[in-house]
Coordinates of C-alpha atoms and ligand atoms in Angstrom, one line a residue:
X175 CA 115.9 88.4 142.4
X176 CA 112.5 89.3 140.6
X177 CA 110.3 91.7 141.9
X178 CA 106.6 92.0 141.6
X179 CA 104.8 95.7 142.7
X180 CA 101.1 95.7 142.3
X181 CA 98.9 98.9 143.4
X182 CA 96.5 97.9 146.2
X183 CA 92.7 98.2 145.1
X184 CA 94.4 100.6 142.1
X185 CA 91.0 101.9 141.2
X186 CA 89.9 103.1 144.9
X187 CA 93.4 104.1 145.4
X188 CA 93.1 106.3 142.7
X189 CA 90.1 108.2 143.3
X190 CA 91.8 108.3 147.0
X191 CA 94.9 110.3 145.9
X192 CA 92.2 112.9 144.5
X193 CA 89.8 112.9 147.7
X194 CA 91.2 112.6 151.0
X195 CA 87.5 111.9 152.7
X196 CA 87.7 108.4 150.9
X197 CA 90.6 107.1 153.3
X198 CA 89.7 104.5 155.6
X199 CA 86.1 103.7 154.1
X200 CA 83.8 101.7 152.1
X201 CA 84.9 102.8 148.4
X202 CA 83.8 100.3 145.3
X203 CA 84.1 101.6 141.8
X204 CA 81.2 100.7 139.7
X205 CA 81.5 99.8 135.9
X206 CA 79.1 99.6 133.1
X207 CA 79.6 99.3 129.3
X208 CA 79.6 102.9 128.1
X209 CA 76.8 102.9 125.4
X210 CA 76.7 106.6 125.8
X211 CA 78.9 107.0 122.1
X212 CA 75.9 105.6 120.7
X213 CA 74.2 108.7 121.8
X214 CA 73.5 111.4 119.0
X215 CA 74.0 114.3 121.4
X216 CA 77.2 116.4 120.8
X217 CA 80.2 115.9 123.1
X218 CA 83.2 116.4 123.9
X219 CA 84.9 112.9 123.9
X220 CA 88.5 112.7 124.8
X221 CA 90.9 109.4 124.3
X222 CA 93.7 107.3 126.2
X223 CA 95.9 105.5 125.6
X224 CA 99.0 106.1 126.5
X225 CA 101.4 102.8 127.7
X226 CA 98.8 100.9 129.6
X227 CA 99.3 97.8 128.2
X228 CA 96.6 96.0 126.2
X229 CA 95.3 95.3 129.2
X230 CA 92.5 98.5 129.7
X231 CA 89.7 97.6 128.0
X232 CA 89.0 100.5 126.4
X233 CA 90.9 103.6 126.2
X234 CA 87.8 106.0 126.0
X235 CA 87.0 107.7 129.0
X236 CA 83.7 105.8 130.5
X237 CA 82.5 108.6 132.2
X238 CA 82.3 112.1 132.4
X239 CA 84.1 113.0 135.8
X240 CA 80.6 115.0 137.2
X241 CA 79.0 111.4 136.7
X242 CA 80.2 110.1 140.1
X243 CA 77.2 109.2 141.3
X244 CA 74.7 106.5 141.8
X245 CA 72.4 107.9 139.1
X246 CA 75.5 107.2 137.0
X247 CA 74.4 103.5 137.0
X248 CA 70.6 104.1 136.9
X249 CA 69.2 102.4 133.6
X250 CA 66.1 104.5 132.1
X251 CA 63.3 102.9 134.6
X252 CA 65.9 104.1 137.8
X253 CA 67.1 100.5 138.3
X254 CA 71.1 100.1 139.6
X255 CA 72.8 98.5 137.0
X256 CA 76.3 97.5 136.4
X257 CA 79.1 95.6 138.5
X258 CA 82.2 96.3 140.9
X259 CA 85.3 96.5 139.1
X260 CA 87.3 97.4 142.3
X261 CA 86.3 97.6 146.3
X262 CA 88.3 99.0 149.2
X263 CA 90.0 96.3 152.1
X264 CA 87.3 98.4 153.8
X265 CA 84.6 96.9 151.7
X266 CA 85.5 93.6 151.3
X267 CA 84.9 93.5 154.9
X268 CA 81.6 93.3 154.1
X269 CA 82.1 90.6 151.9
X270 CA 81.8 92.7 148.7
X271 CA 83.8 91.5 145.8
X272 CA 85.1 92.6 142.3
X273 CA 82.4 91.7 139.9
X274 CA 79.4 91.9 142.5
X275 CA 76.5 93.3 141.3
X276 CA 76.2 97.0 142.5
X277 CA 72.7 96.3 144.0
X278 CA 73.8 92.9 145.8
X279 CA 76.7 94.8 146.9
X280 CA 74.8 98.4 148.7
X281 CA 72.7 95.0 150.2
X282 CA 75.8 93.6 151.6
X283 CA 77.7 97.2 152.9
X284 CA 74.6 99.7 152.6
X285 CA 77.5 102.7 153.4
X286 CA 79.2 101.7 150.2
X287 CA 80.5 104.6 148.6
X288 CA 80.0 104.0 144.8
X289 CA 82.5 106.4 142.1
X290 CA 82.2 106.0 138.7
X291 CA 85.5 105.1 137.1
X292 CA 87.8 107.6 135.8
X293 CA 90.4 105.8 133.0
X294 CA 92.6 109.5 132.5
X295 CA 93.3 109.2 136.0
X296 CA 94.2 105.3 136.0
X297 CA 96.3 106.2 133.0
X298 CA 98.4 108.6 134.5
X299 CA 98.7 107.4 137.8
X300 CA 99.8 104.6 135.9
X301 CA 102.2 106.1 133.9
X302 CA 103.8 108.5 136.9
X303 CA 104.2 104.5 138.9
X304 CA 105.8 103.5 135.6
X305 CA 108.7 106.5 135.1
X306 CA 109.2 106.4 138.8
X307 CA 109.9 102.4 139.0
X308 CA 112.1 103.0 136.3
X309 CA 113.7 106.1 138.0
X310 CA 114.9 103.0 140.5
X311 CA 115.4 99.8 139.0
X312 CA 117.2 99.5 135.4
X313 CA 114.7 96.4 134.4
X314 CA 111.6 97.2 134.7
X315 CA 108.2 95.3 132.7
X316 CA 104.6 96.8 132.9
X317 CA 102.5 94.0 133.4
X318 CA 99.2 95.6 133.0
X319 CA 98.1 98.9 134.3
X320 CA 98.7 98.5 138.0
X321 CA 101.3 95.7 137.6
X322 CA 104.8 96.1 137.3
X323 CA 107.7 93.4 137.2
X324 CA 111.4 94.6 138.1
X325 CA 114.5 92.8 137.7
X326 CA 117.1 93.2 140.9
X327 CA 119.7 90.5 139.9
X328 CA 123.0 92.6 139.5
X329 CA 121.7 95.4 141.2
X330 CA 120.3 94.7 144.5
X331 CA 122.6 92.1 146.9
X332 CA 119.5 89.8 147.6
X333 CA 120.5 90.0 151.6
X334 CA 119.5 94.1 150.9
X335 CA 116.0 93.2 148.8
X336 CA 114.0 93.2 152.1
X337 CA 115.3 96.8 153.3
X338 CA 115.0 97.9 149.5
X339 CA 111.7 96.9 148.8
X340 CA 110.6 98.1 151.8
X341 CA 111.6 101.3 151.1
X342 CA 110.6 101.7 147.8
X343 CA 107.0 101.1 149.0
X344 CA 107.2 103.7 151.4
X345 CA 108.6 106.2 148.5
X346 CA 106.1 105.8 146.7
X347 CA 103.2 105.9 148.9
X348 CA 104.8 109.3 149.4
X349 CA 105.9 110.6 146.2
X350 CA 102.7 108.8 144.3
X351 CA 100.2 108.6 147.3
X352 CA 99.5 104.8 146.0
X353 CA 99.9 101.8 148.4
X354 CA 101.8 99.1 146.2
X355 CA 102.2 95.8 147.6
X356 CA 105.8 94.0 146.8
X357 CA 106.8 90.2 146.4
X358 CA 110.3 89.1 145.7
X359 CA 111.5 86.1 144.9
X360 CA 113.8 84.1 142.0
X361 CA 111.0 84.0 139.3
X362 CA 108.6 86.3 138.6
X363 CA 105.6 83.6 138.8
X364 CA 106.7 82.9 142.8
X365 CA 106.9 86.9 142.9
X366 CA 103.8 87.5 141.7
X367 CA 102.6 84.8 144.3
X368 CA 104.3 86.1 147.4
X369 CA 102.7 89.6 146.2
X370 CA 99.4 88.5 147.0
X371 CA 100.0 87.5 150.5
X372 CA 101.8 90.6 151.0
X373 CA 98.7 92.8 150.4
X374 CA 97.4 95.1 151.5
X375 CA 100.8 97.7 151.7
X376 CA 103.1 95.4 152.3
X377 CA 106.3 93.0 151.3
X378 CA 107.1 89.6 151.0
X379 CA 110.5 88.1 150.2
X380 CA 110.4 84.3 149.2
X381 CA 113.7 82.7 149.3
X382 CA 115.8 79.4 149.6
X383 CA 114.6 78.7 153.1
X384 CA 111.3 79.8 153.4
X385 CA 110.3 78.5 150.0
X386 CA 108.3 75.6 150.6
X387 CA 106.6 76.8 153.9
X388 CA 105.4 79.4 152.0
X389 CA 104.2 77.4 148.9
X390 CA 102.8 74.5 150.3
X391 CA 99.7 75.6 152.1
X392 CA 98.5 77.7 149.6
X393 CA 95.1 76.8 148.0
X394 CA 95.8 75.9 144.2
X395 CA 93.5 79.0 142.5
X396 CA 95.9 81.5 144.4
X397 CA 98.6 80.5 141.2
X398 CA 98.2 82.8 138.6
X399 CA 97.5 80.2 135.5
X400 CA 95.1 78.0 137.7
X401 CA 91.6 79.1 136.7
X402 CA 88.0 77.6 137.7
X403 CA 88.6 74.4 135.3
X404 CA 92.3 73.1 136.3
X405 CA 91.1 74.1 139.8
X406 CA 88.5 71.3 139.2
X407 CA 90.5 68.9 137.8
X408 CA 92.9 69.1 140.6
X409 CA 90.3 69.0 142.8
X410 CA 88.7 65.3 141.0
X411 CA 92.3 64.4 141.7
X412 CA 92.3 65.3 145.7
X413 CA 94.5 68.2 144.6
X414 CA 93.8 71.7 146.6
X415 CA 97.2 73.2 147.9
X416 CA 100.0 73.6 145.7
X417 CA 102.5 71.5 148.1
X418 CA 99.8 68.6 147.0
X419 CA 100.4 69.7 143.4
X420 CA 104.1 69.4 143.9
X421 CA 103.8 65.9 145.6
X422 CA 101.7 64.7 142.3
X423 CA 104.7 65.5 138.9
X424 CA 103.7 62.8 137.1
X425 CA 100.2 63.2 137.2
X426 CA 100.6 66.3 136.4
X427 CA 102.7 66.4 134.0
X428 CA 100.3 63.1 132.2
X429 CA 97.8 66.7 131.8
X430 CA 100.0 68.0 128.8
X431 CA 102.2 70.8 128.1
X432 CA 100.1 73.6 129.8
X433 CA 100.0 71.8 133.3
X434 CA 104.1 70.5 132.7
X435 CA 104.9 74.5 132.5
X436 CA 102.4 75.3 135.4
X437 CA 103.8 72.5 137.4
X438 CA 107.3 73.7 136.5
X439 CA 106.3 77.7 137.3
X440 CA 105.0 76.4 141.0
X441 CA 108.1 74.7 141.4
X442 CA 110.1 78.3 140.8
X443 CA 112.1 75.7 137.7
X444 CA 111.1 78.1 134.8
X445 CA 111.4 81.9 134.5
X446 CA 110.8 84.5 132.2
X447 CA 113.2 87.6 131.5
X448 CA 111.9 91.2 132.1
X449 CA 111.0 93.2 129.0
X450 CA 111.6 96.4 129.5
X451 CA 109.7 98.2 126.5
X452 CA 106.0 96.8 125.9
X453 CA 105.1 97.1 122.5
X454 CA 101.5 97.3 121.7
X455 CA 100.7 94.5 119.6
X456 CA 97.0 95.5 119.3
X457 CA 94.0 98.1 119.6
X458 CA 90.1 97.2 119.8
X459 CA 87.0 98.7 121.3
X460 CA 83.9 96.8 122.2
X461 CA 80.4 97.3 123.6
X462 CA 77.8 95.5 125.5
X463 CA 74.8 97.0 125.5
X464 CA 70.7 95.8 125.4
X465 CA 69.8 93.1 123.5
X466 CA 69.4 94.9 119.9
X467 CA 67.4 93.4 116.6
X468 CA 67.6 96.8 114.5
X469 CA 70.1 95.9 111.6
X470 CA 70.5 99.4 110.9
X471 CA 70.9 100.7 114.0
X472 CA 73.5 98.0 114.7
X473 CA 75.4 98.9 111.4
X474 CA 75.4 102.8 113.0
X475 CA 76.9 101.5 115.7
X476 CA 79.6 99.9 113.6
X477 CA 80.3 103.1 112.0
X478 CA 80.6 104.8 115.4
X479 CA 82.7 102.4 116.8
X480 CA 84.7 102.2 113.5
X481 CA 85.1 105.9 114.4
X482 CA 86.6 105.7 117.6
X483 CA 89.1 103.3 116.9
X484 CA 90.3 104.9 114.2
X485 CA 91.2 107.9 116.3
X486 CA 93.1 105.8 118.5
X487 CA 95.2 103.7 115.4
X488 CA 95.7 107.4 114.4
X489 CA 96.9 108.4 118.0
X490 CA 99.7 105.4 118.2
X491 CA 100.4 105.9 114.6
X492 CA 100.1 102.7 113.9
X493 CA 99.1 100.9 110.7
X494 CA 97.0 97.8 111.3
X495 CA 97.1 94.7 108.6
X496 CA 94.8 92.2 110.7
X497 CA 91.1 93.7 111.2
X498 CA 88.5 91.5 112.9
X499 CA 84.9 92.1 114.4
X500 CA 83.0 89.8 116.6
X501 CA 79.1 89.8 117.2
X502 CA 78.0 88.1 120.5
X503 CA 74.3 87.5 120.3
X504 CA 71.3 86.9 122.9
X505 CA 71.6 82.8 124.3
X506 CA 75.8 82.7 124.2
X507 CA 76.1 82.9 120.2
X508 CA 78.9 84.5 119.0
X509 CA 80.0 85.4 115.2
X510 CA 83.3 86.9 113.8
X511 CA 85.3 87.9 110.9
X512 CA 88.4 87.9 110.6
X513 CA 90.5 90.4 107.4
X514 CA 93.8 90.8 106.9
X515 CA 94.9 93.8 104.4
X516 CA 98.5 95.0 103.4
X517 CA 97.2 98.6 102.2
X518 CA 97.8 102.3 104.0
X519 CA 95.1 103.0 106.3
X520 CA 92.3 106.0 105.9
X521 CA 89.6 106.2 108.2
X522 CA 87.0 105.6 104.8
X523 CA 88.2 102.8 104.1
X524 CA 88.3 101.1 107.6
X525 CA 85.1 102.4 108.2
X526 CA 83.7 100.6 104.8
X527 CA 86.1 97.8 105.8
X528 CA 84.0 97.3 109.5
X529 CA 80.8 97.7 107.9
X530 CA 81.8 94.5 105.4
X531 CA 82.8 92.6 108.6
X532 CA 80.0 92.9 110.1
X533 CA 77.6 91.7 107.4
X534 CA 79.9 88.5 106.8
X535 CA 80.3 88.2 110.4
X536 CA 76.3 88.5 111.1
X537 CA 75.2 85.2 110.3
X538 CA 72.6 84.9 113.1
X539 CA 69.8 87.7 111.9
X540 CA 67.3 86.1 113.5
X541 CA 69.3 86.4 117.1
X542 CA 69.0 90.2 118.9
X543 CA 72.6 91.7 119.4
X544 CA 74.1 92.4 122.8
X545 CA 77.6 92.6 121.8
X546 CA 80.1 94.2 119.2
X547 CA 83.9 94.6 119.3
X548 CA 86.8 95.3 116.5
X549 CA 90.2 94.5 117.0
X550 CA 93.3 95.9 115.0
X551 CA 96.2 94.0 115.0
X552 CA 99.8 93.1 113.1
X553 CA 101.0 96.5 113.2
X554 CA 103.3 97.8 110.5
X555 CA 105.0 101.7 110.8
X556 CA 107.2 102.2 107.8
X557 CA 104.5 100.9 105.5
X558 CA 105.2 102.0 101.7
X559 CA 106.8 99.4 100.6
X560 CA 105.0 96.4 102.3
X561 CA 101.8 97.9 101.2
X562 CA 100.1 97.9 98.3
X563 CA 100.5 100.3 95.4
X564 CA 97.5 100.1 93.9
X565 CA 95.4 103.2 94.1
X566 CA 98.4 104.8 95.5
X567 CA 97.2 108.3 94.2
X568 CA 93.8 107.7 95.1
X569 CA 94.8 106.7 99.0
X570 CA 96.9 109.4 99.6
X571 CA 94.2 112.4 98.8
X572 CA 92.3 110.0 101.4
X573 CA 94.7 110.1 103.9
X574 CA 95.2 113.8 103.7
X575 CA 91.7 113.9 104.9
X576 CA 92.0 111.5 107.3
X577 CA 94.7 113.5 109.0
X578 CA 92.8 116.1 109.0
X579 CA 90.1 114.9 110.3
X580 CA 92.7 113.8 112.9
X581 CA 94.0 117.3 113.9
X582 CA 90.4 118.6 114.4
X583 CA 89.1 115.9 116.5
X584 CA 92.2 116.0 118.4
X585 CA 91.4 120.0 119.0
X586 CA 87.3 119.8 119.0
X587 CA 86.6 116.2 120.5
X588 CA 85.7 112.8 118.8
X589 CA 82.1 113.9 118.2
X590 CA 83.4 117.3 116.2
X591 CA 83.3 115.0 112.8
X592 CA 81.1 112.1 111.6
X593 CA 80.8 110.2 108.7
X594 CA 76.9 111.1 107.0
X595 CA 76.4 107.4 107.5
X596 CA 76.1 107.7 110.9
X597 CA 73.4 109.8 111.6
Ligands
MG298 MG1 96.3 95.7 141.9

């Protein structure tokens, strides 16, 4: 059988293993775009990213650790900004929800504790979960940061899974101090299902004979794969609970091959192995921030994004081929540019490369800018002989300096060095 282990409210959780006085209340964790690297005050920035997945959406800490307050989320006139990322069972008693706005939710549940969240702790909390799954179960596949898949075919009779799983959530609500939730079942989609109902801190085992009582009633969003617009067309087809899905193949299948593989994932038919190793297949940073005309200020903001993520391509020691950068703009306009280059990789010439992007990707000037992200993909390691030659001399003085650069920021913080062109 597959296994799926998911960390209850991961983010509350986590602040939980670090403050005991959190237990059994009204926690949220509040989140906001970090403009603060735009900032030209000196300070000590530090990076992660170790194996989360591409699932984090950034790997630079959001906030300073003292920040855990409500004034964190303050804009400059004292107004709460920002949305839950993550709210407590306690919370959601209240009826506050993950993407609530932080002042609709303190209307809702006005004990709400608010923290600000705290990625290095996410990360390794993260990581420990990860090593000590693997410490117990040969196959196991990070799903995203709080989401683990874990294959027990060979390993674990299926008449022991209940006992095991059960114990393995104990262990590591003692050895981590995380409440996981556990669903088992023949395929990791009807895992990942059973997980949900097992929640909060506790397990689920789907199996031959209680497979279809436990499918059928289920509303159809529950399935992982069914968002807001196949919920809607099942729903224009008096579709709402998978056992109607499962009643209606060929109409579901007439949908195409996305809805043929849903239908088949529902019906536990198709499966996908368990990767052990997840390979990061890309790296990007992005911002959100207040609608922004200022060209030049927007290009300084390339530079110190361009920055950022080339300390991180440096971190995984990676070299990336594929470059893009994407604009969104004021009324739902959104621009990008895509660059693919087979050359060795110095921080001048990526930031000189994001710079370019962003002048052929900025094709609305008239339209204010609330949006920029880069993204680094098709990695390559042992480069020298894919990449070009061609200023080979030239490149390598550059990339002396670039791993400098490197060494001192790693010691002195991301702010330590700076391009001129950014000030
Ligand atoms: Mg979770």
């Amino acid at each position: 059988m597959k296994i799926h282990i998911d960390i209850d409210c991961f983010f509350v959780s986590a602040v939980r293993t670090l403050d005991k006085t959190l237990e059994n209340k009204a926690v949220a964790i509040g989140g906001r775009s970090d403009t603060k690297i735009f900032n030209n005050e000196a300070k000590k920035q530090t990076v992660n990213f170790e194996n989360s997945g591409s699932f984090v959406p950034t790997f630079f800490k959001t906030y300073e650790e003292s920040d855990d307050n409500l004034n964190t989320f303050r804009d400059a006139k004292g107004k709460i900004r920002g949305i839950l990322t993550t709210s407590s069972y306690e919370a959601r008693a209240f009826g506050v929800k993950t993407a609530m706005n932080i002042s609709e939710a303190l209307r809702l549940c006005p004990h709400l504790i608010i923290k600000a969240p705290n990625m290095t702790l996410y990360q390794k909390l993260s990581n420990e979960l990860h090593q000590f799954l693997a410490s117990r179960i040969p196959l196991i596949e990070q799903a995203s940061i709080d989401e683990f898949y874990g294959d027990l075919t060979g390993w674990i009779d299926d008449a022991e899974i209940p006992q095991f799983i059960d114990n393995l959530r104990h262990e590591i609500k003692k050895v981590l101090d995380l409440p996981v939730s556990i669903g088992a079942a023949d395929t990791r989609y009807i895992a990942k299902l059973a997980t949900t109902f097992a929640k909060p801190f506790g397990c689920k085992v789907i199996n031959m004979y209680n497979f279809d009582d436990f499918i059928n009633p289920i509303p159809v969003r529950e399935f992982a794969g069914i968002g807001k617009s196949m919920a809607n067309r099942l729903a224009s087809a008096q579709i709402f609970t998978l056992g109607e899905l499962r009643a209606r193949r060929g109409t579901i299948e007439s949908w195409g091959p996305y809805a043929k593989e849903l239908y088949k994932r529902i019906n536990a038919e198709v499966d996908a192995p368990i990767k052990t190793t997840h390979k990061r297949k890309s790296i990007g940073i992005s911002r959100t921030f207040d609608p922004l005309f200022d060209r030049t200020e927007l290009r300084r903001r390339v530079h110190v994004l361009a920055r950022h993520l080339n300390f991180a391509i440096l971190k995984l020691d990676v070299i990336p081929t594929v470059f893009s950068l994407s604009i969104s703009y004021e009324m739902n306009q959104k621009s990008h540019k895509n660059v693919s280059l087979c050359e060795r990789f110095t921080e001048k010439k990526f930031d000189a490369l994001c710079i370019e992007m962003f002048h052929q990707a900025d094709t609305q000037k008239r339209l204010q800018v609330i949006r920029l992200s880069i993204n680094c993909s098709s990695f390559t390691r042992d480069s020298k002989k894919e990449l070009s030659l061609i200023n080979f001399h030239e490149e390598e003085k550059m990339q002396i300096l670039t791993k400098n650069t490197q060494i001192l920021r790693e010691k002195y913080g991301l702010d330590a060095i700076k391009w001129g062109s950014e000030l």
